[in-house]
Amino acid sequence: MRNRFLNWIVLMALGTNAHASPLPPPTDAEIQETLADRIDKQQQSVGIVVGIIDANGRRVIAHGHPTKGDPRAVDGQTVFEIGSITKVFTALLLADAMEKGTLSFGTPVATLLPERVIMPEDKQTPITLGDLATHMSGLPRLPSNLVPADMSNPYAGYDAAKLYAFLSSHKPQRRPGVEHEYSNLGAGLLGHAIALKSGLSYEDLIVSRIALPLGMKDTAITSRPAWAERRATGHDAAMEPVSDWDLDVLQGAGALRSTVDDLLLFLEAAMGKTASPLAPAFTTLLATRQPIGNGDQQALGWVVSGKGDEQFIWHNGGTGGYRSFVGYRPSTGVGVVALSNASTDVGVDDIGRHLLNRNAPLAPPIVKRTAIAIDPARYDAYIGTYRLAPDFELTIFRYGESLFAQATGQDRLEILPEAHHRFFTKLIDAQISFTLKGDRAESLTLHQGGQNSLAPRVSK
């Protein structure tokens, strides 16, 4: 996810033209046309639901179906996984506890964990709850001992014992507060630590302190009987159904399920359009900000992009079968929710940004790629590790007659040949081309997001 669970390179946010004349907001008919094009023509989702808050109140525009082959239509009450948008809720739990005086931004995480857990820190610079909420903890994106038994449900079974074992053995590369590094591990640890302090489960905290006060009846982790006829099924990039994800101890990073109707209630409270007991906590979320590059800032949970009247506050999410976007633009009072039941690289981020600022373009259609048949023995020339950045590598390996690529701290993806030295993956819009010297590749180039990133081979 920028802020996805599954990706290779964090893509730059779609830019806006600060000097262009403002365009009128898209009409409902135009939004419906965009959704139909994304689903029916581009085949980049099965169902998408969009919610908008503006001067006229709130409304929902939807297109598609809860699952492939289902004739029913999705709507504002359809339940989706929302992935990393969960992190905003986790940060809000911290902000609420700060307002109540039970926790602080500077509370050391170690003080909330069992005594047997040894945090990877020094006494002079402990990792704090604020470090976790702003991705400044120095912890990696994922723990090294997260070894999924089932790649279709990668976080299942990663429990507190495994988390504690990782923390007690990890040797940090940097001190907290020095450098921003987006971390699902850190966000999950934050939710776990806050839950330990409260004596409640993470889900019970979310429901009792956020969902119920805001009237959000369909925001939870555990499936509810009322969802039986309203729950979407996730799909992969090939539009094939996939299983939902089960996050164990790292629930605070991305375990929540919700609806557009519920998330509109959340946005209205975040924007100050409705009174709520969480108003001071929502203000606290934006009080602390760290620069993270490309002009963006990391607040507690939220990301803040743009400047002046074009500034917007947002977060997105992605799991194995879903993509999500929530954001608002203070200068216009417009808020947007977009949920999709397919995990594609385009997702719904561009739709959300376009609805917040029409000068932000929609993503171009994905090029359809076709795999060719080649002798799997050729794959041996490509096997090895390639360095894209000092702390970011792509490992290419063969499993049977298939070739895979795995980025540092991320899931492996099968790559398919579209030419003898050029490969693609169905799960994200990225391609890899290899440069050979003799019978062995000496480098690869990753083609993603309009960028071509050269990576020399560093090991076999």
Short mmCIF file of C-alpha atoms in Angstrom, two decimals:
data_model
loop_
_atom_site.label_atom_id
_atom_site.label_comp_id
_atom_site.label_asym_id
_atom_site.label_seq_id
_atom_site.Cartn_x
_atom_site.Cartn_y
_atom_site.Cartn_z
CA MET A 1 0.00 0.00 0.00
CA ARG A 2 1.55 3.51 -0.90
CA ASN A 3 0.43 2.23 2.38
CA ARG A 4 -0.43 -1.07 0.82
CA PHE A 5 0.41 -4.51 2.13
CA LEU A 6 1.40 -5.72 -1.33
CA ASN A 7 3.57 -3.65 -3.66
CA TRP A 8 7.14 -3.28 -4.86
CA ILE A 9 7.92 0.40 -5.12
CA VAL A 10 5.94 3.13 -3.40
CA LEU A 11 4.40 5.03 -6.26
CA MET A 12 4.46 8.81 -6.23
CA ALA A 13 1.12 10.45 -5.59
CA LEU A 14 -0.66 11.61 -8.72
CA GLY A 15 0.25 15.26 -9.00
CA THR A 16 -1.97 18.26 -9.56
CA ASN A 17 -1.36 21.32 -11.65
CA ALA A 18 -1.30 24.14 -9.12
CA HIS A 19 -1.57 26.75 -11.89
CA ALA A 20 -4.53 25.23 -13.72
CA SER A 21 -7.94 26.81 -13.38
CA PRO A 22 -10.14 24.91 -10.95
CA LEU A 23 -12.61 22.64 -12.66
CA PRO A 24 -16.15 22.03 -11.42
CA PRO A 25 -16.55 18.82 -9.40
CA PRO A 26 -17.58 15.73 -11.39
CA THR A 27 -21.30 15.11 -11.61
CA ASP A 28 -22.84 11.86 -10.37
CA ALA A 29 -23.28 10.80 -14.00
CA GLU A 30 -19.57 11.39 -14.69
CA ILE A 31 -18.59 9.42 -11.59
CA GLN A 32 -20.88 6.59 -12.66
CA GLU A 33 -19.24 6.62 -16.08
CA THR A 34 -15.77 6.45 -14.49
CA LEU A 35 -16.76 3.46 -12.37
CA ALA A 36 -18.35 1.68 -15.32
CA ASP A 37 -15.22 2.24 -17.41
CA ARG A 38 -12.96 0.97 -14.60
CA ILE A 39 -15.06 -2.18 -14.09
CA ASP A 40 -16.71 -3.04 -17.42
CA LYS A 41 -14.03 -1.93 -19.89
CA GLN A 42 -10.74 -2.00 -17.99
CA GLN A 43 -11.76 -4.97 -15.82
CA GLN A 44 -9.93 -3.49 -12.84
CA SER A 45 -12.60 -4.36 -10.28
CA VAL A 46 -15.82 -6.28 -9.76
CA GLY A 47 -17.55 -3.65 -7.63
CA ILE A 48 -16.69 -0.11 -6.56
CA VAL A 49 -18.61 2.12 -4.16
CA VAL A 50 -17.85 5.84 -3.87
CA GLY A 51 -19.14 8.17 -1.15
CA ILE A 52 -18.93 11.95 -1.31
CA ILE A 53 -19.42 14.67 1.29
CA ASP A 54 -19.83 18.22 0.03
CA ALA A 55 -21.94 21.33 0.56
CA ASN A 56 -25.05 19.38 -0.49
CA GLY A 57 -24.58 16.69 2.16
CA ARG A 58 -23.48 13.18 1.35
CA ARG A 59 -24.27 10.77 -1.45
CA VAL A 60 -23.20 7.34 -2.70
CA ILE A 61 -22.48 6.28 -6.28
CA ALA A 62 -21.79 2.62 -7.00
CA HIS A 63 -21.27 0.21 -9.86
CA GLY A 64 -20.69 -3.51 -10.06
CA HIS A 65 -21.33 -6.49 -7.85
CA PRO A 66 -20.30 -7.97 -4.47
CA THR A 67 -18.61 -10.93 -6.17
CA LYS A 68 -17.93 -12.25 -9.62
CA GLY A 69 -21.11 -13.72 -11.11
CA ASP A 70 -23.39 -12.23 -8.43
CA PRO A 71 -26.27 -10.24 -10.01
CA ARG A 72 -26.77 -8.06 -6.93
CA ALA A 73 -25.44 -4.50 -6.92
CA VAL A 74 -22.96 -3.08 -4.44
CA ASP A 75 -24.05 -0.06 -2.42
CA GLY A 76 -23.23 2.05 0.63
CA GLN A 77 -23.93 -0.86 2.97
CA THR A 78 -21.68 -3.39 1.22
CA VAL A 79 -18.92 -4.56 3.60
CA PHE A 80 -15.31 -4.41 2.36
CA GLU A 81 -11.90 -4.97 3.88
CA ILE A 82 -10.35 -1.50 4.24
CA GLY A 83 -6.72 -2.52 4.79
CA SER A 84 -4.37 0.23 5.93
CA ILE A 85 -7.13 2.79 6.50
CA THR A 86 -7.26 0.85 9.77
CA LYS A 87 -4.08 2.74 10.72
CA VAL A 88 -6.04 5.99 11.01
CA PHE A 89 -8.38 4.30 13.48
CA THR A 90 -5.40 2.96 15.44
CA ALA A 91 -3.88 6.44 15.59
CA LEU A 92 -7.24 7.82 16.71
CA LEU A 93 -7.24 5.37 19.62
CA LEU A 94 -3.89 6.83 20.65
CA ALA A 95 -5.09 10.42 20.22
CA ASP A 96 -8.20 9.69 22.29
CA ALA A 97 -6.08 8.13 25.05
CA MET A 98 -3.83 11.21 24.93
CA GLU A 99 -6.86 13.45 25.39
CA LYS A 100 -8.00 11.32 28.32
CA GLY A 101 -4.52 11.46 29.85
CA THR A 102 -4.02 7.69 29.96
CA LEU A 103 -1.25 7.65 27.34
CA SER A 104 1.03 10.21 25.75
CA PHE A 105 2.88 10.71 22.48
CA GLY A 106 6.10 10.04 24.35
CA THR A 107 5.01 6.89 26.20
CA PRO A 108 7.73 4.26 25.63
CA VAL A 109 6.27 1.17 23.99
CA ALA A 110 8.33 -1.05 26.29
CA THR A 111 6.35 0.13 29.32
CA LEU A 112 3.16 -1.38 27.87
CA LEU A 113 4.56 -4.79 26.91
CA PRO A 114 5.30 -7.80 29.15
CA GLU A 115 8.60 -7.47 31.01
CA ARG A 116 10.10 -10.41 29.14
CA VAL A 117 9.94 -8.48 25.86
CA ILE A 118 13.16 -6.65 25.04
CA MET A 119 12.47 -3.75 22.70
CA PRO A 120 15.13 -3.11 20.00
CA GLU A 121 16.21 0.27 21.37
CA ASP A 122 18.69 1.96 23.66
CA LYS A 123 17.80 3.57 26.97
CA GLN A 124 18.57 7.06 25.68
CA THR A 125 16.16 6.78 22.74
CA PRO A 126 13.22 4.48 23.49
CA ILE A 127 10.64 3.80 20.80
CA THR A 128 7.50 5.72 21.73
CA LEU A 129 3.85 5.39 20.77
CA GLY A 130 4.25 8.59 18.77
CA ASP A 131 7.12 7.04 16.82
CA LEU A 132 4.88 4.13 15.88
CA ALA A 133 1.97 6.37 14.87
CA THR A 134 4.17 8.49 12.58
CA HIS A 135 6.26 5.60 11.15
CA MET A 136 9.41 7.02 12.75
CA SER A 137 10.19 4.02 14.97
CA GLY A 138 13.08 2.62 12.95
CA LEU A 139 11.23 -0.71 12.79
CA PRO A 140 11.07 -2.39 9.37
CA ARG A 141 7.98 -2.63 7.22
CA LEU A 142 7.42 -6.25 8.25
CA PRO A 143 9.00 -8.52 10.87
CA SER A 144 11.59 -10.93 9.50
CA ASN A 145 9.95 -13.90 11.21
CA LEU A 146 6.66 -13.39 9.35
CA VAL A 147 6.79 -16.51 7.20
CA PRO A 148 3.29 -17.15 5.85
CA ALA A 149 2.05 -20.72 5.75
CA ASP A 150 -0.52 -19.56 3.21
CA MET A 151 0.41 -16.70 0.88
CA SER A 152 -3.27 -16.03 0.25
CA ASN A 153 -3.66 -15.14 3.95
CA PRO A 154 -0.14 -13.95 4.88
CA TYR A 155 -0.72 -12.53 8.37
CA ALA A 156 -2.75 -15.45 9.74
CA GLY A 157 -1.07 -17.09 12.70
CA TYR A 158 1.37 -14.27 13.37
CA ASP A 159 0.63 -14.04 17.08
CA ALA A 160 1.96 -12.16 20.10
CA ALA A 161 4.59 -14.81 20.83
CA LYS A 162 6.11 -14.36 17.36
CA LEU A 163 5.94 -10.58 17.63
CA TYR A 164 7.68 -10.64 21.00
CA ALA A 165 10.34 -13.02 19.68
CA PHE A 166 11.06 -10.68 16.78
CA LEU A 167 11.25 -7.56 18.96
CA SER A 168 13.57 -9.26 21.43
CA SER A 169 16.01 -10.36 18.71
CA HIS A 170 15.84 -7.52 16.15
CA LYS A 171 18.91 -5.35 15.66
CA PRO A 172 17.68 -1.92 14.50
CA GLN A 173 19.40 -0.15 11.61
CA ARG A 174 18.62 3.32 12.95
CA ARG A 175 17.40 5.08 16.05
CA PRO A 176 13.74 6.09 16.37
CA GLY A 177 12.84 9.59 15.26
CA VAL A 178 15.58 9.74 12.62
CA GLU A 179 13.95 8.54 9.42
CA HIS A 180 10.44 7.84 8.15
CA GLU A 181 9.84 4.23 7.11
CA TYR A 182 6.28 3.05 6.56
CA SER A 183 5.80 0.07 8.82
CA ASN A 184 2.91 -2.34 9.06
CA LEU A 185 4.80 -3.89 11.96
CA GLY A 186 4.90 -0.57 13.80
CA ALA A 187 1.21 0.17 13.29
CA GLY A 188 0.28 -3.34 14.38
CA LEU A 189 2.46 -3.00 17.47
CA LEU A 190 0.80 0.32 18.27
CA GLY A 191 -2.66 -1.23 18.23
CA HIS A 192 -1.46 -4.16 20.31
CA ALA A 193 0.19 -1.94 22.93
CA ILE A 194 -2.85 0.32 23.30
CA ALA A 195 -5.07 -2.73 23.68
CA LEU A 196 -2.81 -4.16 26.39
CA LYS A 197 -2.99 -0.87 28.28
CA SER A 198 -6.80 -0.82 28.12
CA GLY A 199 -7.37 -4.44 29.06
CA LEU A 200 -9.63 -4.84 26.02
CA SER A 201 -9.07 -6.48 22.67
CA TYR A 202 -8.14 -4.24 19.76
CA GLU A 203 -11.50 -4.86 18.12
CA ASP A 204 -13.42 -4.08 21.31
CA LEU A 205 -11.50 -0.82 21.61
CA ILE A 206 -12.36 0.20 18.05
CA VAL A 207 -16.02 -0.62 18.50
CA SER A 208 -16.48 0.94 21.94
CA ARG A 209 -14.37 4.07 21.53
CA ILE A 210 -14.82 4.92 17.85
CA ALA A 211 -17.53 2.99 16.02
CA LEU A 212 -20.32 3.24 18.57
CA PRO A 213 -19.78 6.94 19.44
CA LEU A 214 -19.85 7.80 15.72
CA GLY A 215 -22.82 5.58 14.91
CA MET A 216 -20.78 3.23 12.73
CA LYS A 217 -22.72 -0.03 12.90
CA ASP A 218 -20.72 -2.01 10.35
CA THR A 219 -17.11 -1.30 11.30
CA ALA A 220 -15.42 -4.24 12.97
CA ILE A 221 -13.07 -7.16 12.37
CA THR A 222 -15.15 -10.19 13.24
CA SER A 223 -17.87 -11.05 10.73
CA ARG A 224 -21.39 -10.29 11.91
CA PRO A 225 -24.67 -12.06 11.07
CA ALA A 226 -25.99 -8.82 9.57
CA TRP A 227 -23.18 -8.92 6.99
CA ALA A 228 -24.24 -12.26 5.51
CA GLU A 229 -26.04 -10.70 2.53
CA ARG A 230 -23.94 -7.54 2.35
CA ARG A 231 -20.36 -8.70 2.39
CA ALA A 232 -18.19 -8.24 -0.71
CA THR A 233 -15.80 -10.94 -1.87
CA GLY A 234 -12.23 -9.91 -2.62
CA HIS A 235 -10.66 -10.55 -6.03
CA ASP A 236 -7.08 -10.56 -7.26
CA ALA A 237 -5.82 -8.61 -10.26
CA ALA A 238 -7.12 -11.32 -12.59
CA MET A 239 -10.60 -10.83 -11.09
CA GLU A 240 -10.55 -14.25 -9.48
CA PRO A 241 -12.05 -14.58 -5.96
CA VAL A 242 -9.54 -14.72 -3.10
CA SER A 243 -9.84 -15.27 0.63
CA ASP A 244 -10.02 -12.40 3.09
CA TRP A 245 -7.04 -11.69 5.32
CA ASP A 246 -6.89 -12.53 9.00
CA LEU A 247 -4.51 -10.37 11.00
CA ASP A 248 -3.62 -11.69 14.41
CA VAL A 249 -1.44 -9.55 16.66
CA LEU A 250 -0.93 -6.92 13.92
CA GLN A 251 -4.62 -6.04 13.60
CA GLY A 252 -3.91 -2.36 14.12
CA ALA A 253 -2.15 -2.27 10.74
CA GLY A 254 -5.05 -3.32 8.56
CA ALA A 255 -7.68 -5.69 9.94
CA LEU A 256 -10.86 -3.58 9.83
CA ARG A 257 -13.88 -4.13 7.62
CA SER A 258 -16.36 -1.37 6.95
CA THR A 259 -18.82 0.21 4.52
CA VAL A 260 -18.94 3.47 2.60
CA ASP A 261 -21.88 4.57 4.75
CA ASP A 262 -19.85 4.05 7.92
CA LEU A 263 -16.72 5.69 6.55
CA LEU A 264 -18.72 8.75 5.53
CA LEU A 265 -19.76 9.08 9.18
CA PHE A 266 -16.09 8.80 10.14
CA LEU A 267 -15.11 11.46 7.61
CA GLU A 268 -17.84 13.85 8.71
CA ALA A 269 -16.50 13.64 12.25
CA ALA A 270 -12.90 14.02 11.09
CA MET A 271 -13.82 17.09 9.04
CA GLY A 272 -15.73 18.65 11.91
CA LYS A 273 -19.02 18.55 10.01
CA THR A 274 -20.71 16.66 12.84
CA ALA A 275 -20.23 17.03 16.58
CA SER A 276 -18.67 14.05 18.31
CA PRO A 277 -16.87 13.22 21.56
CA LEU A 278 -13.84 12.40 19.42
CA ALA A 279 -13.48 15.94 18.03
CA PRO A 280 -10.42 16.77 20.24
CA ALA A 281 -8.78 13.48 19.23
CA PHE A 282 -9.33 14.18 15.53
CA THR A 283 -7.62 17.55 16.03
CA THR A 284 -4.72 15.83 17.79
CA LEU A 285 -4.19 13.55 14.77
CA LEU A 286 -3.08 16.53 12.68
CA ALA A 287 -1.16 18.43 15.36
CA THR A 288 2.10 16.51 14.78
CA ARG A 289 3.56 16.15 11.29
CA GLN A 290 6.78 14.77 9.87
CA PRO A 291 8.02 15.51 6.31
CA ILE A 292 8.23 12.28 4.31
CA GLY A 293 9.28 13.42 0.84
CA ASN A 294 7.47 14.56 -2.31
CA GLY A 295 6.03 17.42 -0.26
CA ASP A 296 3.96 15.00 1.83
CA GLN A 297 3.72 15.01 5.60
CA GLN A 298 3.02 12.15 7.97
CA ALA A 299 0.56 13.09 10.70
CA LEU A 300 -0.74 10.65 13.31
CA GLY A 301 -2.28 8.05 11.02
CA TRP A 302 -3.19 10.48 8.23
CA VAL A 303 -0.96 11.52 5.32
CA VAL A 304 -1.12 15.22 4.36
CA SER A 305 -0.38 16.06 0.70
CA GLY A 306 -0.25 19.29 -1.28
CA LYS A 307 -0.10 22.90 -0.19
CA GLY A 308 -2.48 25.79 0.32
CA ASP A 309 -5.97 25.34 -1.07
CA GLU A 310 -4.95 22.09 -2.77
CA GLN A 311 -3.89 20.37 0.45
CA PHE A 312 -5.75 17.15 1.23
CA ILE A 313 -5.65 14.65 4.09
CA TRP A 314 -5.89 10.98 3.25
CA HIS A 315 -5.02 7.33 3.66
CA ASN A 316 -5.41 4.33 1.42
CA GLY A 317 -5.37 0.59 1.86
CA GLY A 318 -4.93 -2.67 0.06
CA THR A 319 -5.18 -6.33 1.00
CA GLY A 320 -5.17 -9.46 -1.14
CA GLY A 321 -8.60 -8.74 -2.58
CA TYR A 322 -9.48 -5.10 -1.89
CA ARG A 323 -8.38 -1.50 -2.41
CA SER A 324 -9.59 1.54 -0.46
CA PHE A 325 -9.21 5.31 -0.21
CA VAL A 326 -10.46 7.88 2.31
CA GLY A 327 -9.60 11.56 2.15
CA TYR A 328 -10.81 15.11 2.47
CA ARG A 329 -9.82 18.58 1.31
CA PRO A 330 -10.19 21.25 4.01
CA SER A 331 -10.37 24.20 1.60
CA THR A 332 -13.44 22.88 -0.21
CA GLY A 333 -15.07 20.85 2.54
CA VAL A 334 -15.20 17.84 0.23
CA GLY A 335 -14.59 14.32 1.54
CA VAL A 336 -14.35 11.10 -0.46
CA VAL A 337 -14.52 7.38 0.28
CA ALA A 338 -13.82 4.80 -2.43
CA LEU A 339 -13.88 1.03 -1.85
CA SER A 340 -13.15 -1.70 -4.40
CA ASN A 341 -13.35 -5.48 -4.13
CA ALA A 342 -10.30 -6.13 -6.30
CA SER A 343 -6.61 -5.77 -5.49
CA THR A 344 -5.25 -4.06 -8.60
CA ASP A 345 -2.34 -1.69 -8.92
CA VAL A 346 -4.57 1.14 -10.16
CA GLY A 347 -7.06 0.56 -7.35
CA VAL A 348 -9.21 3.55 -6.44
CA ASP A 349 -6.61 6.09 -5.31
CA ASP A 350 -6.78 8.03 -8.54
CA ILE A 351 -10.57 8.17 -8.35
CA GLY A 352 -10.44 9.51 -4.81
CA ARG A 353 -7.85 12.16 -5.67
CA HIS A 354 -9.74 13.17 -8.81
CA LEU A 355 -12.92 13.69 -6.83
CA LEU A 356 -11.04 15.87 -4.36
CA ASN A 357 -9.33 17.85 -7.10
CA ARG A 358 -10.45 17.44 -10.68
CA ASN A 359 -7.07 18.64 -11.92
CA ALA A 360 -5.64 15.39 -10.57
CA PRO A 361 -5.91 13.00 -13.52
CA LEU A 362 -7.42 9.55 -13.55
CA ALA A 363 -4.91 6.77 -14.12
CA PRO A 364 -4.52 5.60 -17.72
CA PRO A 365 -5.88 2.14 -18.59
CA ILE A 366 -3.64 -0.78 -17.70
CA VAL A 367 -1.96 -2.41 -20.69
CA LYS A 368 -3.15 -5.99 -21.07
CA ARG A 369 -0.15 -8.32 -21.22
CA THR A 370 0.05 -11.88 -22.49
CA ALA A 371 2.51 -14.50 -21.30
CA ILE A 372 4.49 -16.44 -23.87
CA ALA A 373 5.81 -19.99 -23.56
CA ILE A 374 9.56 -20.33 -23.05
CA ASP A 375 11.79 -23.08 -21.75
CA PRO A 376 11.87 -22.74 -17.90
CA ALA A 377 15.57 -23.64 -18.04
CA ARG A 378 16.14 -20.11 -19.33
CA TYR A 379 15.05 -18.80 -15.92
CA ASP A 380 18.31 -19.93 -14.34
CA ALA A 381 20.10 -17.01 -16.02
CA TYR A 382 18.00 -14.53 -14.04
CA ILE A 383 18.17 -16.08 -10.57
CA GLY A 384 19.87 -13.80 -8.03
CA THR A 385 19.51 -10.64 -5.94
CA TYR A 386 19.41 -7.18 -7.52
CA ARG A 387 19.84 -3.93 -5.60
CA LEU A 388 17.41 -1.08 -6.37
CA ALA A 389 18.46 1.03 -3.37
CA PRO A 390 20.81 0.59 -0.39
CA ASP A 391 18.05 -1.01 1.67
CA PHE A 392 15.77 -2.30 -1.10
CA GLU A 393 16.48 -5.38 -3.20
CA LEU A 394 14.62 -7.69 -5.57
CA THR A 395 15.38 -11.38 -5.27
CA ILE A 396 14.59 -13.49 -8.33
CA PHE A 397 14.14 -17.21 -7.71
CA ARG A 398 12.72 -20.25 -9.42
CA TYR A 399 10.18 -22.64 -7.94
CA GLY A 400 9.52 -25.59 -10.19
CA GLU A 401 8.75 -24.23 -13.65
CA SER A 402 7.77 -20.76 -12.40
CA LEU A 403 9.83 -17.64 -11.74
CA PHE A 404 9.22 -15.35 -8.77
CA ALA A 405 10.36 -11.92 -7.58
CA GLN A 406 10.38 -10.86 -3.94
CA ALA A 407 11.20 -7.35 -2.75
CA THR A 408 12.74 -6.57 0.63
CA GLY A 409 10.08 -7.01 3.32
CA GLN A 410 7.32 -7.83 0.83
CA ASP A 411 5.48 -10.82 -0.55
CA ARG A 412 6.76 -12.86 -3.45
CA LEU A 413 5.06 -12.41 -6.82
CA GLU A 414 5.15 -14.73 -9.78
CA ILE A 415 6.56 -13.06 -12.88
CA LEU A 416 5.56 -14.23 -16.35
CA PRO A 417 7.50 -13.85 -19.62
CA GLU A 418 6.13 -11.54 -22.30
CA ALA A 419 9.46 -11.74 -24.16
CA HIS A 420 12.59 -13.80 -23.54
CA HIS A 421 14.16 -11.18 -21.25
CA ARG A 422 11.08 -9.21 -20.14
CA PHE A 423 8.59 -10.31 -17.49
CA PHE A 424 5.41 -8.97 -15.89
CA THR A 425 3.23 -9.79 -12.91
CA LYS A 426 -0.54 -9.96 -12.94
CA LEU A 427 -0.91 -8.59 -9.42
CA ILE A 428 0.64 -5.15 -9.88
CA ASP A 429 1.38 -3.00 -12.90
CA ALA A 430 5.12 -3.61 -13.01
CA GLN A 431 7.52 -5.23 -15.46
CA ILE A 432 11.10 -6.47 -15.19
CA SER A 433 13.58 -6.61 -18.04
CA PHE A 434 16.94 -8.35 -17.67
CA THR A 435 20.26 -7.37 -19.26
CA LEU A 436 22.46 -10.37 -19.93
CA LYS A 437 26.22 -10.65 -20.15
CA GLY A 438 26.93 -13.98 -21.72
CA ASP A 439 24.51 -16.52 -20.31
CA ARG A 440 23.86 -14.67 -17.05
CA ALA A 441 21.92 -11.50 -16.18
CA GLU A 442 24.12 -8.73 -14.83
CA SER A 443 21.27 -6.33 -14.03
CA LEU A 444 17.53 -5.83 -14.23
CA THR A 445 15.34 -2.80 -14.81
CA LEU A 446 12.08 -2.42 -12.93
CA HIS A 447 9.45 -0.60 -14.99
CA GLN A 448 6.77 0.76 -12.67
CA GLY A 449 4.80 3.96 -12.26
CA GLY A 450 6.33 5.52 -15.37
CA GLN A 451 9.83 5.03 -13.94
CA ASN A 452 12.65 2.74 -15.06
CA SER A 453 14.82 1.72 -12.11
CA LEU A 454 18.11 -0.04 -12.83
CA ALA A 455 19.27 -2.66 -10.33
CA PRO A 456 22.66 -4.40 -10.66
CA ARG A 457 22.99 -8.01 -9.58
CA VAL A 458 24.67 -8.20 -6.15
CA SER A 459 24.56 -11.97 -5.58
CA LYS A 460 23.57 -15.19 -7.25
#
